[in-house]
């Protein structure tokens, strides 16, 4: 947990929609496009299923960054699930900031089933960004509430 | 004559409103007094800590604790009362989920002490004194409780048997809760006493005017515009949290033309009230365009944390942790 950024390997949680981003990850896999192994992917039927409680749970349990992947606007399998995701994401980022978690640790991307390359690029970029932010335990919310709280 | 059951009330980081709620029971309280003997109630009676220490373990039948835990004294008292009580109840939003004092968890202790003893507009403190646990003034040494680095809900300090929600719990809720406690069969451990298991909207008189789907283009604030009467506040654009809040208060605030701010806390199975409120408020925003959504949020829901976590920040999933024993 020291500030040794060379050693720090961020843990990234990916929550991907079954119809788009999850398939893009599959495509990237079968096309042998490599991306950092820092990401652990969970599949949901729709990005609209991503309850903000999942995000808090993820951060609490060690995710340094969370990437939500959904279908492009207009392409949602359930018509407008991804618009709900967008609205929740924008409000959630503001709440995270006030709580004392760097809001850059949460990212939303629209990645369709055919965009294996975009997936590769986004995961690489995001992993580097989170690496530069350091472990989530460095964030204010963790310091104030989970680490030094008594004394 | 059968011996009366021993009952205790205690307050921690509390505004006094919960004590008032107990007193408000008026004649109902006589019914309690008939069945109970008070062994501690600082706001009303002169018992001391030693009186509690001298009791046997679990000698108190029920202890009601209101207020959150922020100081070493509060922690000690809560632990002592836990030991001496069969049943321990977190009474009111502060004890249950951290309450309004819990919003201070966004600030460090140093920031808070600095504001109240130094930089605040109305502070006059030329000698720059700040409370410290061991305080020496001339020939005198004082011991004052330690001010912890964050606020805790009571169940983050000790095991809690039941919760009574509300800021403050209403008379009816307290009465229901007491009836449940003194009934022949005790409710299941961990239950929320006295309130409803449905959302507030279910008991709101304006629910009939609420359509199936709600879309809001602009959030309003009651301090800027006055709501129309007899029309669901949410469809008028006031961020009423009725749909995600436990019922039981009979829509007290809404009846006073004020949107529900969520003091009764989450519904069953919700782990994080604020996260649920984010989810709900965001989903009714009437726009699919990123820039416009941002504008609607920033104009109408500025400082969203205080809206969604007004009563429950210490119990948000991120902060929900037990107090560390003997210094963190
Ligand atoms: S729950 Fe409300 S009324 Fe009760 S102590 Fe806390 S702030 Fe006061
Ligand atoms: S005013 Fe609030 S509590 Fe009443 S029906 Fe509308 S949203 Fe529900
Ligand atoms: S309307 Fe909402 S804020 Fe008001 S008393 Fe009821 S639950 Fe609490």
GROMACS .gro file of C-alpha atoms and ligand atoms in nm:
model
  503
    1UNK     CA    1   0.000   0.000   0.000
    2UNK     CA    2   0.303   0.225  -0.002
    3UNK     CA    3   0.337   0.481  -0.270
    4UNK     CA    4   0.555   0.255  -0.475
    5UNK     CA    5   0.388   0.306  -0.810
    6UNK     CA    6   0.626   0.076  -0.996
    7UNK     CA    7   0.496  -0.212  -0.795
    8UNK     CA    8   0.135  -0.110  -0.785
    9UNK     CA    9  -0.083  -0.320  -1.014
   10UNK     CA   10  -0.431  -0.172  -1.018
   11UNK     CA   11  -0.728  -0.399  -0.985
   12UNK     CA   12  -0.991  -0.308  -1.242
   13UNK     CA   13  -1.346  -0.434  -1.233
   14UNK     CA   14  -1.521  -0.446  -1.569
   15UNK     CA   15  -1.899  -0.471  -1.573
   16UNK     CA   16  -1.997  -0.541  -1.932
   17UNK     CA   17  -2.328  -0.574  -2.104
   18UNK     CA   18  -2.403  -0.916  -2.246
   19UNK     CA   19  -2.497  -0.789  -2.594
   20UNK     CA   20  -2.215  -0.548  -2.674
   21UNK     CA   21  -1.910  -0.494  -2.461
   22UNK     CA   22  -1.892  -0.850  -2.335
   23UNK     CA   23  -1.895  -0.971  -2.697
   24UNK     CA   24  -1.627  -0.713  -2.782
   25UNK     CA   25  -1.412  -0.863  -2.508
   26UNK     CA   26  -1.476  -1.206  -2.660
   27UNK     CA   27  -1.377  -1.075  -3.000
   28UNK     CA   28  -1.061  -0.917  -2.863
   29UNK     CA   29  -0.985  -1.254  -2.706
   30UNK     CA   30  -1.030  -1.467  -3.017
   31UNK     CA   31  -0.844  -1.208  -3.229
   32UNK     CA   32  -0.554  -1.227  -2.984
   33UNK     CA   33  -0.557  -0.855  -2.913
   34UNK     CA   34  -0.386  -0.831  -2.581
   35UNK     CA   35  -0.492  -0.596  -2.308
   36UNK     CA   36  -0.377  -0.569  -1.948
   37UNK     CA   37  -0.465  -0.860  -1.724
   38UNK     CA   38  -0.560  -0.613  -1.451
   39UNK     CA   39  -0.924  -0.625  -1.548
   40UNK     CA   40  -1.169  -0.879  -1.405
   41UNK     CA   41  -1.485  -0.889  -1.607
   42UNK     CA   42  -1.836  -0.946  -1.482
   43UNK     CA   43  -2.124  -0.979  -1.726
   44UNK     CA   44  -2.466  -0.825  -1.677
   45UNK     CA   45  -2.756  -0.861  -1.918
   46UNK     CA   46  -2.766  -0.484  -1.967
   47UNK     CA   47  -2.554  -0.193  -1.849
   48UNK     CA   48  -2.884  -0.064  -1.709
   49UNK     CA   49  -2.864  -0.347  -1.456
   50UNK     CA   50  -2.561  -0.185  -1.295
   51UNK     CA   51  -2.698  -0.077  -0.961
   52UNK     CA   52  -2.489   0.201  -0.800
   53UNK     CA   53  -2.467  -0.034  -0.502
   54UNK     CA   54  -2.245  -0.260  -0.719
   55UNK     CA   55  -2.006   0.028  -0.774
   56UNK     CA   56  -1.975   0.107  -0.403
   57UNK     CA   57  -1.940  -0.261  -0.325
   58UNK     CA   58  -1.664  -0.292  -0.584
   59UNK     CA   59  -1.466   0.001  -0.447
   60UNK     CA   60  -1.511  -0.118  -0.091
   61UNK     CA   61  -1.382  -0.462  -0.186
   62UNK     CA   62  -1.062  -0.354  -0.352
   63UNK     CA   63  -1.136  -0.234  -0.705
   64UNK     CA   64  -0.909   0.061  -0.786
   65UNK     CA   65  -1.112   0.140  -1.095
   66UNK     CA   66  -1.446   0.029  -1.239
   67UNK     CA   67  -1.528   0.027  -1.608
   68UNK     CA   68  -1.889  -0.006  -1.716
   69UNK     CA   69  -1.938  -0.114  -2.075
   70UNK     CA   70  -2.264  -0.086  -2.263
   71UNK     CA   71  -2.411  -0.065  -2.611
   72UNK     CA   72  -2.394   0.258  -2.804
   73UNK     CA   73  -2.686   0.498  -2.755
   74UNK     CA   74  -2.974   0.380  -2.968
   75UNK     CA   75  -2.845   0.022  -2.979
   76UNK     CA   76  -2.958  -0.105  -2.638
   77UNK     CA   77  -3.107  -0.451  -2.659
   78UNK     CA   78  -3.367  -0.335  -2.408
   79UNK     CA   79  -3.423  -0.006  -2.591
   80UNK     CA   80  -3.321   0.244  -2.328
   81UNK     CA   81  -3.127   0.066  -2.053
   82UNK     CA   82  -2.806   0.240  -2.150
   83UNK     CA   83  -2.960   0.587  -2.121
   84UNK     CA   84  -3.048   0.506  -1.762
   85UNK     CA   85  -2.690   0.395  -1.714
   86UNK     CA   86  -2.565   0.725  -1.850
   87UNK     CA   87  -2.784   0.927  -1.613
   88UNK     CA   88  -2.691   0.718  -1.312
   89UNK     CA   89  -2.326   0.733  -1.404
   90UNK     CA   90  -2.327   1.112  -1.425
   91UNK     CA   91  -2.500   1.152  -1.089
   92UNK     CA   92  -2.292   0.880  -0.927
   93UNK     CA   93  -1.966   1.045  -1.033
   94UNK     CA   94  -2.070   1.361  -0.852
   95UNK     CA   95  -2.158   1.168  -0.539
   96UNK     CA   96  -1.825   0.982  -0.550
   97UNK     CA   97  -1.641   1.310  -0.574
   98UNK     CA   98  -1.819   1.448  -0.269
   99UNK     CA   99  -1.762   1.126  -0.076
  100UNK     CA  100  -1.391   1.157  -0.144
  101UNK     CA  101  -1.330   0.899  -0.416
  102UNK     CA  102  -1.161   1.026  -0.731
  103UNK     CA  103  -1.444   1.020  -0.984
  104UNK     CA  104  -1.200   0.919  -1.257
  105UNK     CA  105  -1.200   0.574  -1.101
  106UNK     CA  106  -1.539   0.518  -1.257
  107UNK     CA  107  -1.569   0.515  -1.634
  108UNK     CA  108  -1.848   0.441  -1.875
  109UNK     CA  109  -1.782   0.343  -2.236
  110UNK     CA  110  -2.004   0.241  -2.521
  111UNK     CA  111  -1.836  -0.050  -2.696
  112UNK     CA  112  -2.027  -0.254  -2.951
  113UNK     CA  113  -1.978  -0.624  -3.025
  114UNK     CA  114  -1.758  -0.549  -3.326
  115UNK     CA  115  -1.530  -0.303  -3.148
  116UNK     CA  116  -1.264  -0.536  -3.015
  117UNK     CA  117  -1.001  -0.274  -3.082
  118UNK     CA  118  -1.183  -0.007  -2.893
  119UNK     CA  119  -1.211  -0.244  -2.601
  120UNK     CA  120  -0.839  -0.306  -2.611
  121UNK     CA  121  -0.762   0.067  -2.626
  122UNK     CA  122  -1.004   0.161  -2.346
  123UNK     CA  123  -0.882  -0.110  -2.110
  124UNK     CA  124  -0.522  -0.010  -2.173
  125UNK     CA  125  -0.591   0.360  -2.125
  126UNK     CA  126  -0.801   0.308  -1.816
  127UNK     CA  127  -0.548   0.075  -1.655
  128UNK     CA  128  -0.275   0.334  -1.708
  129UNK     CA  129  -0.491   0.612  -1.574
  130UNK     CA  130  -0.573   0.414  -1.260
  131UNK     CA  131  -0.210   0.318  -1.222
  132UNK     CA  132  -0.123   0.685  -1.215
  133UNK     CA  133  -0.396   0.755  -0.957
  134UNK     CA  134  -0.256   0.488  -0.725
  135UNK     CA  135  -0.444   0.247  -0.498
  136UNK     CA  136  -0.797   0.342  -0.398
  137UNK     CA  137  -0.690   0.332  -0.035
  138UNK     CA  138  -0.503   0.657  -0.107
  139UNK     CA  139  -0.831   0.834  -0.170
  140UNK     CA  140  -0.971   1.065   0.092
  141UNK     CA  141  -1.281   0.858   0.166
  142UNK     CA  142  -1.071   0.558   0.258
  143UNK     CA  143  -0.828   0.755   0.467
  144UNK     CA  144  -1.103   0.931   0.661
  145UNK     CA  145  -1.340   0.644   0.710
  146UNK     CA  146  -1.170   0.314   0.678
  147UNK     CA  147  -0.811   0.359   0.777
  148UNK     CA  148  -0.737   0.626   1.035
  149UNK     CA  149  -1.084   0.663   1.172
  150UNK     CA  150  -1.031   0.619   1.542
  151UNK     CA  151  -0.758   0.807   1.732
  152UNK     CA  152  -4.646  -0.815   4.256
  153UNK     CA  153  -4.433  -0.899   3.958
  154UNK     CA  154  -4.111  -0.706   3.934
  155UNK     CA  155  -4.107  -0.426   3.678
  156UNK     CA  156  -3.880  -0.459   3.378
  157UNK     CA  157  -3.580  -0.231   3.378
  158UNK     CA  158  -3.554   0.012   3.087
  159UNK     CA  159  -3.281   0.261   2.991
  160UNK     CA  160  -3.262   0.552   2.748
  161UNK     CA  161  -2.934   0.698   2.642
  162UNK     CA  162  -2.824   0.966   2.399
  163UNK     CA  163  -2.505   0.987   2.201
  164UNK     CA  164  -2.442   1.234   1.915
  165UNK     CA  165  -2.804   1.343   1.921
  166UNK     CA  166  -2.999   1.665   1.874
  167UNK     CA  167  -3.249   1.591   2.149
  168UNK     CA  168  -3.531   1.539   1.903
  169UNK     CA  169  -3.542   1.168   1.974
  170UNK     CA  170  -3.572   1.236   2.347
  171UNK     CA  171  -3.857   1.469   2.263
  172UNK     CA  172  -4.017   1.188   2.063
  173UNK     CA  173  -4.017   0.969   2.375
  174UNK     CA  174  -4.170   1.244   2.585
  175UNK     CA  175  -4.430   1.304   2.313
  176UNK     CA  176  -4.575   0.967   2.388
  177UNK     CA  177  -4.757   1.152   2.669
  178UNK     CA  178  -5.027   0.928   2.810
  179UNK     CA  179  -4.893   0.633   2.617
  180UNK     CA  180  -4.577   0.663   2.817
  181UNK     CA  181  -4.773   0.597   3.134
  182UNK     CA  182  -4.845   0.258   2.994
  183UNK     CA  183  -4.472   0.205   2.960
  184UNK     CA  184  -4.405   0.335   3.306
  185UNK     CA  185  -4.654   0.087   3.446
  186UNK     CA  186  -4.457  -0.197   3.300
  187UNK     CA  187  -4.112  -0.049   3.338
  188UNK     CA  188  -3.867   0.093   3.583
  189UNK     CA  189  -3.617   0.342   3.442
  190UNK     CA  190  -3.258   0.284   3.538
  191UNK     CA  191  -3.098   0.551   3.319
  192UNK     CA  192  -3.243   0.847   3.132
  193UNK     CA  193  -3.003   1.143   3.140
  194UNK     CA  194  -3.245   1.394   2.989
  195UNK     CA  195  -3.513   1.330   3.252
  196UNK     CA  196  -3.369   1.156   3.557
  197UNK     CA  197  -3.067   1.172   3.778
  198UNK     CA  198  -2.897   0.838   3.739
  199UNK     CA  199  -2.523   0.806   3.699
  200UNK     CA  200  -2.294   0.577   3.515
  201UNK     CA  201  -2.212   0.390   3.837
  202UNK     CA  202  -2.577   0.302   3.873
  203UNK     CA  203  -2.554   0.118   3.544
  204UNK     CA  204  -2.217  -0.034   3.628
  205UNK     CA  205  -2.365  -0.176   3.947
  206UNK     CA  206  -2.631  -0.370   3.761
  207UNK     CA  207  -2.586  -0.734   3.672
  208UNK     CA  208  -2.517  -0.826   3.310
  209UNK     CA  209  -2.839  -0.832   3.108
  210UNK     CA  210  -3.033  -0.700   3.403
  211UNK     CA  211  -3.186  -0.424   3.189
  212UNK     CA  212  -3.462  -0.561   2.967
  213UNK     CA  213  -3.451  -0.291   2.699
  214UNK     CA  214  -3.212  -0.006   2.628
  215UNK     CA  215  -3.299   0.258   2.369
  216UNK     CA  216  -3.003   0.444   2.226
  217UNK     CA  217  -3.048   0.755   2.018
  218UNK     CA  218  -2.776   0.951   1.842
  219UNK     CA  219  -2.468   0.835   1.656
  220UNK     CA  220  -2.131   0.753   1.812
  221UNK     CA  221  -1.851   1.005   1.773
  222UNK     CA  222  -1.667   1.023   2.105
  223UNK     CA  223  -1.489   0.780   2.337
  224UNK     CA  224  -1.749   0.844   2.608
  225UNK     CA  225  -2.032   0.750   2.375
  226UNK     CA  226  -1.852   0.436   2.272
  227UNK     CA  227  -1.791   0.335   2.635
  228UNK     CA  228  -2.152   0.400   2.735
  229UNK     CA  229  -2.288   0.205   2.440
  230UNK     CA  230  -2.062  -0.090   2.522
  231UNK     CA  231  -2.157  -0.077   2.889
  232UNK     CA  232  -2.528  -0.063   2.809
  233UNK     CA  233  -2.493  -0.349   2.564
  234UNK     CA  234  -2.341  -0.562   2.836
  235UNK     CA  235  -2.612  -0.476   3.087
  236UNK     CA  236  -2.909  -0.517   2.850
  237UNK     CA  237  -3.101  -0.809   2.709
  238UNK     CA  238  -3.233  -0.605   2.419
  239UNK     CA  239  -3.062  -0.305   2.268
  240UNK     CA  240  -3.247  -0.081   2.026
  241UNK     CA  241  -3.107   0.183   1.792
  242UNK     CA  242  -3.367   0.459   1.820
  243UNK     CA  243  -3.393   0.713   1.538
  244UNK     CA  244  -3.199   0.779   1.220
  245UNK     CA  245  -2.874   0.884   1.391
  246UNK     CA  246  -2.848   0.562   1.589
  247UNK     CA  247  -2.978   0.349   1.303
  248UNK     CA  248  -2.780   0.482   1.004
  249UNK     CA  249  -2.562   0.763   1.137
  250UNK     CA  250  -2.809   1.043   1.072
  251UNK     CA  251  -2.736   1.405   0.999
  252UNK     CA  252  -2.419   1.404   1.216
  253UNK     CA  253  -2.292   1.132   0.984
  254UNK     CA  254  -2.253   1.381   0.700
  255UNK     CA  255  -1.942   1.498   0.885
  256UNK     CA  256  -1.771   1.183   0.760
  257UNK     CA  257  -1.675   1.380   0.448
  258UNK     CA  258  -1.443   1.592   0.661
  259UNK     CA  259  -1.141   1.506   0.867
  260UNK     CA  260  -1.138   1.570   1.239
  261UNK     CA  261  -0.878   1.842   1.189
  262UNK     CA  262  -1.096   2.024   0.937
  263UNK     CA  263  -1.391   2.010   1.175
  264UNK     CA  264  -1.197   2.126   1.480
  265UNK     CA  265  -1.034   2.400   1.277
  266UNK     CA  266  -1.365   2.530   1.160
  267UNK     CA  267  -1.529   2.527   1.502
  268UNK     CA  268  -1.233   2.655   1.700
  269UNK     CA  269  -1.056   2.876   1.450
  270UNK     CA  270  -1.181   2.970   1.107
  271UNK     CA  271  -1.561   2.976   1.152
  272UNK     CA  272  -1.713   3.325   1.110
  273UNK     CA  273  -1.845   3.348   1.464
  274UNK     CA  274  -1.543   3.201   1.642
  275UNK     CA  275  -1.352   3.412   1.891
  276UNK     CA  276  -1.063   3.211   2.027
  277UNK     CA  277  -0.751   3.431   2.053
  278UNK     CA  278  -0.558   3.174   2.256
  279UNK     CA  279  -0.625   2.914   1.991
  280UNK     CA  280  -0.759   2.654   2.234
  281UNK     CA  281  -0.883   2.326   2.107
  282UNK     CA  282  -1.036   2.039   2.299
  283UNK     CA  283  -0.786   1.765   2.373
  284UNK     CA  284  -0.850   1.456   2.586
  285UNK     CA  285  -0.602   1.569   2.853
  286UNK     CA  286  -0.644   1.935   2.908
  287UNK     CA  287  -0.447   2.141   3.155
  288UNK     CA  288  -0.566   2.481   3.268
  289UNK     CA  289  -0.362   2.643   3.543
  290UNK     CA  290  -0.342   2.395   3.828
  291UNK     CA  291  -0.618   2.179   3.696
  292UNK     CA  292  -0.602   1.881   3.468
  293UNK     CA  293  -0.916   1.776   3.288
  294UNK     CA  294  -1.005   1.457   3.112
  295UNK     CA  295  -1.254   1.509   2.834
  296UNK     CA  296  -1.381   1.247   2.590
  297UNK     CA  297  -1.190   1.191   2.273
  298UNK     CA  298  -1.343   1.319   1.950
  299UNK     CA  299  -1.309   1.037   1.700
  300UNK     CA  300  -1.209   1.071   1.336
  301UNK     CA  301  -1.554   0.971   1.210
  302UNK     CA  302  -1.914   0.910   1.308
  303UNK     CA  303  -2.052   0.559   1.361
  304UNK     CA  304  -2.399   0.415   1.359
  305UNK     CA  305  -2.468   0.220   1.679
  306UNK     CA  306  -2.446  -0.120   1.508
  307UNK     CA  307  -2.095  -0.034   1.395
  308UNK     CA  308  -1.999  -0.029   1.763
  309UNK     CA  309  -2.208  -0.303   1.929
  310UNK     CA  310  -2.458  -0.567   1.833
  311UNK     CA  311  -2.806  -0.415   1.787
  312UNK     CA  312  -3.125  -0.617   1.828
  313UNK     CA  313  -3.382  -0.382   1.673
  314UNK     CA  314  -3.407  -0.051   1.497
  315UNK     CA  315  -3.670   0.220   1.522
  316UNK     CA  316  -3.641   0.450   1.219
  317UNK     CA  317  -3.714   0.820   1.178
  318UNK     CA  318  -3.569   1.161   1.245
  319UNK     CA  319  -3.728   1.164   1.489
  320UNK     CA  320  -3.948   0.851   1.506
  321UNK     CA  321  -4.310   0.960   1.513
  322UNK     CA  322  -4.534   0.897   1.807
  323UNK     CA  323  -4.722   0.627   1.623
  324UNK     CA  324  -4.404   0.448   1.522
  325UNK     CA  325  -4.269   0.452   1.876
  326UNK     CA  326  -4.598   0.324   2.010
  327UNK     CA  327  -4.610   0.044   1.752
  328UNK     CA  328  -4.254  -0.047   1.836
  329UNK     CA  329  -4.321  -0.061   2.209
  330UNK     CA  330  -4.631  -0.270   2.152
  331UNK     CA  331  -4.426  -0.512   1.943
  332UNK     CA  332  -4.164  -0.534   2.215
  333UNK     CA  333  -4.407  -0.602   2.496
  334UNK     CA  334  -4.619  -0.843   2.294
  335UNK     CA  335  -4.599  -1.212   2.370
  336UNK     CA  336  -4.371  -1.291   2.080
  337UNK     CA  337  -4.056  -1.092   2.019
  338UNK     CA  338  -3.991  -0.983   1.662
  339UNK     CA  339  -3.705  -1.138   1.469
  340UNK     CA  340  -3.362  -1.002   1.556
  341UNK     CA  341  -3.252  -0.717   1.331
  342UNK     CA  342  -3.610  -0.610   1.255
  343UNK     CA  343  -3.713  -0.254   1.194
  344UNK     CA  344  -3.981  -0.189   1.454
  345UNK     CA  345  -4.293   0.021   1.428
  346UNK     CA  346  -4.269   0.118   1.061
  347UNK     CA  347  -4.403  -0.020   0.735
  348UNK     CA  348  -4.236  -0.263   0.498
  349UNK     CA  349  -4.367  -0.073   0.196
  350UNK     CA  350  -4.239   0.251   0.050
  351UNK     CA  351  -4.362   0.586   0.172
  352UNK     CA  352  -4.554   0.648  -0.153
  353UNK     CA  353  -4.788   0.367  -0.050
  354UNK     CA  354  -4.922   0.572   0.236
  355UNK     CA  355  -4.887   0.917   0.078
  356UNK     CA  356  -5.217   1.093   0.010
  357UNK     CA  357  -5.071   1.228  -0.316
  358UNK     CA  358  -4.988   0.886  -0.452
  359UNK     CA  359  -5.308   0.883  -0.658
  360UNK     CA  360  -5.178   1.176  -0.861
  361UNK     CA  361  -4.851   1.000  -0.937
  362UNK     CA  362  -4.838   0.847  -1.287
  363UNK     CA  363  -4.677   0.513  -1.363
  364UNK     CA  364  -4.378   0.677  -1.534
  365UNK     CA  365  -4.221   0.997  -1.415
  366UNK     CA  366  -3.991   1.223  -1.613
  367UNK     CA  367  -3.832   1.534  -1.474
  368UNK     CA  368  -3.672   1.805  -1.689
  369UNK     CA  369  -3.580   2.033  -1.405
  370UNK     CA  370  -3.541   1.969  -1.033
  371UNK     CA  371  -3.683   2.232  -0.803
  372UNK     CA  372  -3.611   2.337  -0.447
  373UNK     CA  373  -3.872   2.427  -0.189
  374UNK     CA  374  -3.670   2.724  -0.072
  375UNK     CA  375  -3.698   2.876  -0.420
  376UNK     CA  376  -4.046   2.786  -0.538
  377UNK     CA  377  -4.360   2.674  -0.364
  378UNK     CA  378  -4.509   2.337  -0.459
  379UNK     CA  379  -4.866   2.322  -0.582
  380UNK     CA  380  -5.089   2.151  -0.330
  381UNK     CA  381  -5.253   1.814  -0.394
  382UNK     CA  382  -5.013   1.700  -0.661
  383UNK     CA  383  -4.731   1.449  -0.614
  384UNK     CA  384  -4.419   1.653  -0.538
  385UNK     CA  385  -4.202   1.435  -0.753
  386UNK     CA  386  -4.395   1.498  -1.073
  387UNK     CA  387  -4.365   1.869  -0.996
  388UNK     CA  388  -3.987   1.826  -0.996
  389UNK     CA  389  -3.913   1.824  -0.624
  390UNK     CA  390  -3.672   1.542  -0.544
  391UNK     CA  391  -3.908   1.353  -0.315
  392UNK     CA  392  -3.746   1.031  -0.194
  393UNK     CA  393  -4.076   0.863  -0.107
  394UNK     CA  394  -4.035   0.584  -0.364
  395UNK     CA  395  -3.712   0.458  -0.202
  396UNK     CA  396  -3.793   0.531   0.161
  397UNK     CA  397  -3.956   0.305   0.417
  398UNK     CA  398  -4.307   0.413   0.507
  399UNK     CA  399  -4.442   0.457   0.856
  400UNK     CA  400  -4.446   0.832   0.912
  401UNK     CA  401  -4.774   0.874   0.722
  402UNK     CA  402  -4.602   1.116   0.481
  403UNK     CA  403  -4.545   1.377   0.746
  404UNK     CA  404  -4.325   1.604   0.534
  405UNK     CA  405  -4.528   1.570   0.217
  406UNK     CA  406  -4.840   1.674   0.408
  407UNK     CA  407  -4.650   1.990   0.498
  408UNK     CA  408  -4.566   2.044   0.130
  409UNK     CA  409  -4.207   1.935   0.176
  410UNK     CA  410  -4.049   1.650  -0.020
  411UNK     CA  411  -3.943   1.342   0.171
  412UNK     CA  412  -3.571   1.352   0.252
  413UNK     CA  413  -3.557   0.986   0.348
  414UNK     CA  414  -3.530   0.981   0.726
  415UNK     CA  415  -3.701   0.641   0.761
  416UNK     CA  416  -3.416   0.484   0.569
  417UNK     CA  417  -3.398   0.206   0.314
  418UNK     CA  418  -3.653  -0.059   0.229
  419UNK     CA  419  -3.585  -0.426   0.305
  420UNK     CA  420  -3.300  -0.577   0.105
  421UNK     CA  421  -3.143  -0.241   0.019
  422UNK     CA  422  -2.790  -0.229   0.153
  423UNK     CA  423  -2.712   0.130   0.066
  424UNK     CA  424  -2.985   0.391   0.080
  425UNK     CA  425  -2.784   0.662  -0.097
  426UNK     CA  426  -2.692   0.435  -0.387
  427UNK     CA  427  -3.057   0.344  -0.427
  428UNK     CA  428  -3.155   0.711  -0.418
  429UNK     CA  429  -2.893   0.792  -0.685
  430UNK     CA  430  -3.032   0.517  -0.900
  431UNK     CA  431  -3.387   0.637  -0.860
  432UNK     CA  432  -3.330   1.012  -0.901
  433UNK     CA  433  -3.107   0.964  -1.205
  434UNK     CA  434  -3.348   0.732  -1.376
  435UNK     CA  435  -3.630   0.988  -1.382
  436UNK     CA  436  -3.421   1.257  -1.553
  437UNK     CA  437  -3.592   1.334  -1.880
  438UNK     CA  438  -3.301   1.347  -2.122
  439UNK     CA  439  -3.075   1.116  -2.318
  440UNK     CA  440  -2.817   1.379  -2.394
  441UNK     CA  441  -2.505   1.386  -2.181
  442UNK     CA  442  -2.467   1.766  -2.170
  443UNK     CA  443  -2.831   1.820  -2.090
  444UNK     CA  444  -2.831   1.553  -1.816
  445UNK     CA  445  -2.530   1.722  -1.658
  446UNK     CA  446  -2.707   2.055  -1.668
  447UNK     CA  447  -3.020   1.912  -1.505
  448UNK     CA  448  -2.809   1.754  -1.229
  449UNK     CA  449  -2.585   2.053  -1.166
  450UNK     CA  450  -2.870   2.303  -1.159
  451UNK     CA  451  -3.121   2.101  -0.962
  452UNK     CA  452  -2.923   1.850  -0.759
  453UNK     CA  453  -2.612   2.042  -0.665
  454UNK     CA  454  -2.447   1.877  -0.362
  455UNK     CA  455  -2.621   1.548  -0.432
  456UNK     CA  456  -2.446   1.376  -0.142
  457UNK     CA  457  -2.650   1.568   0.113
  458UNK     CA  458  -2.965   1.479  -0.078
  459UNK     CA  459  -2.911   1.105  -0.109
  460UNK     CA  460  -2.718   1.043   0.214
  461UNK     CA  461  -2.875   1.298   0.444
  462UNK     CA  462  -2.930   1.038   0.713
  463UNK     CA  463  -2.711   0.745   0.624
  464UNK     CA  464  -2.360   0.830   0.512
  465UNK     CA  465  -2.181   0.622   0.782
  466UNK     CA  466  -2.381   0.319   0.665
  467UNK     CA  467  -2.308   0.367   0.296
  468UNK     CA  468  -2.143   0.051   0.161
  469UNK     CA  469  -1.812   0.228   0.128
  470UNK     CA  470  -1.800   0.344   0.490
  471UNK     CA  471  -1.983   0.057   0.655
  472UNK     CA  472  -1.726  -0.084   0.888
  473UNK     CA  473  -1.708  -0.167   1.256
  474UNK     CA  474  -1.524   0.060   1.492
  475UNK     CA  475  -1.170  -0.053   1.567
  476UNK     CA  476  -1.122  -0.150   1.926
  477UNK     CA  477  -0.869   0.036   2.136
  478UNK     CA  478  -0.746   0.289   1.884
  479UNK     CA  479  -0.742   0.226   1.510
  480LIG     S1  480  -3.256   1.099   1.457
  480LIG    FE1  481  -3.310   1.314   1.420
  480LIG     S2  482  -3.428   1.369   1.601
  480LIG    FE2  483  -3.315   1.184   1.654
  480LIG     S3  484  -3.124   1.257   1.745
  480LIG    FE3  485  -3.087   1.227   1.527
  480LIG     S4  486  -3.117   1.430   1.438
  480LIG    FE4  487  -3.217   1.430   1.638
  481LIG     S1  488  -4.524   1.317  -0.306
  481LIG    FE1  489  -4.346   1.187  -0.271
  481LIG     S2  490  -4.418   1.031  -0.128
  481LIG    FE2  491  -4.600   1.126  -0.219
  481LIG     S3  492  -4.651   0.998  -0.394
  481LIG    FE3  493  -4.521   1.164  -0.469
  481LIG     S4  494  -4.314   1.076  -0.462
  481LIG    FE4  495  -4.441   0.946  -0.334
  482LIG     S1  496  -4.175   1.214   0.479
  482LIG    FE1  497  -3.971   1.124   0.460
  482LIG     S2  498  -3.833   1.267   0.564
  482LIG    FE2  499  -4.043   1.316   0.628
  482LIG     S3  500  -4.076   1.202   0.819
  482LIG    FE3  501  -4.148   1.073   0.651
  482LIG     S4  502  -3.972   0.945   0.595
  482LIG    FE4  503  -3.897   1.115   0.715
   0.00000   0.00000   0.00000
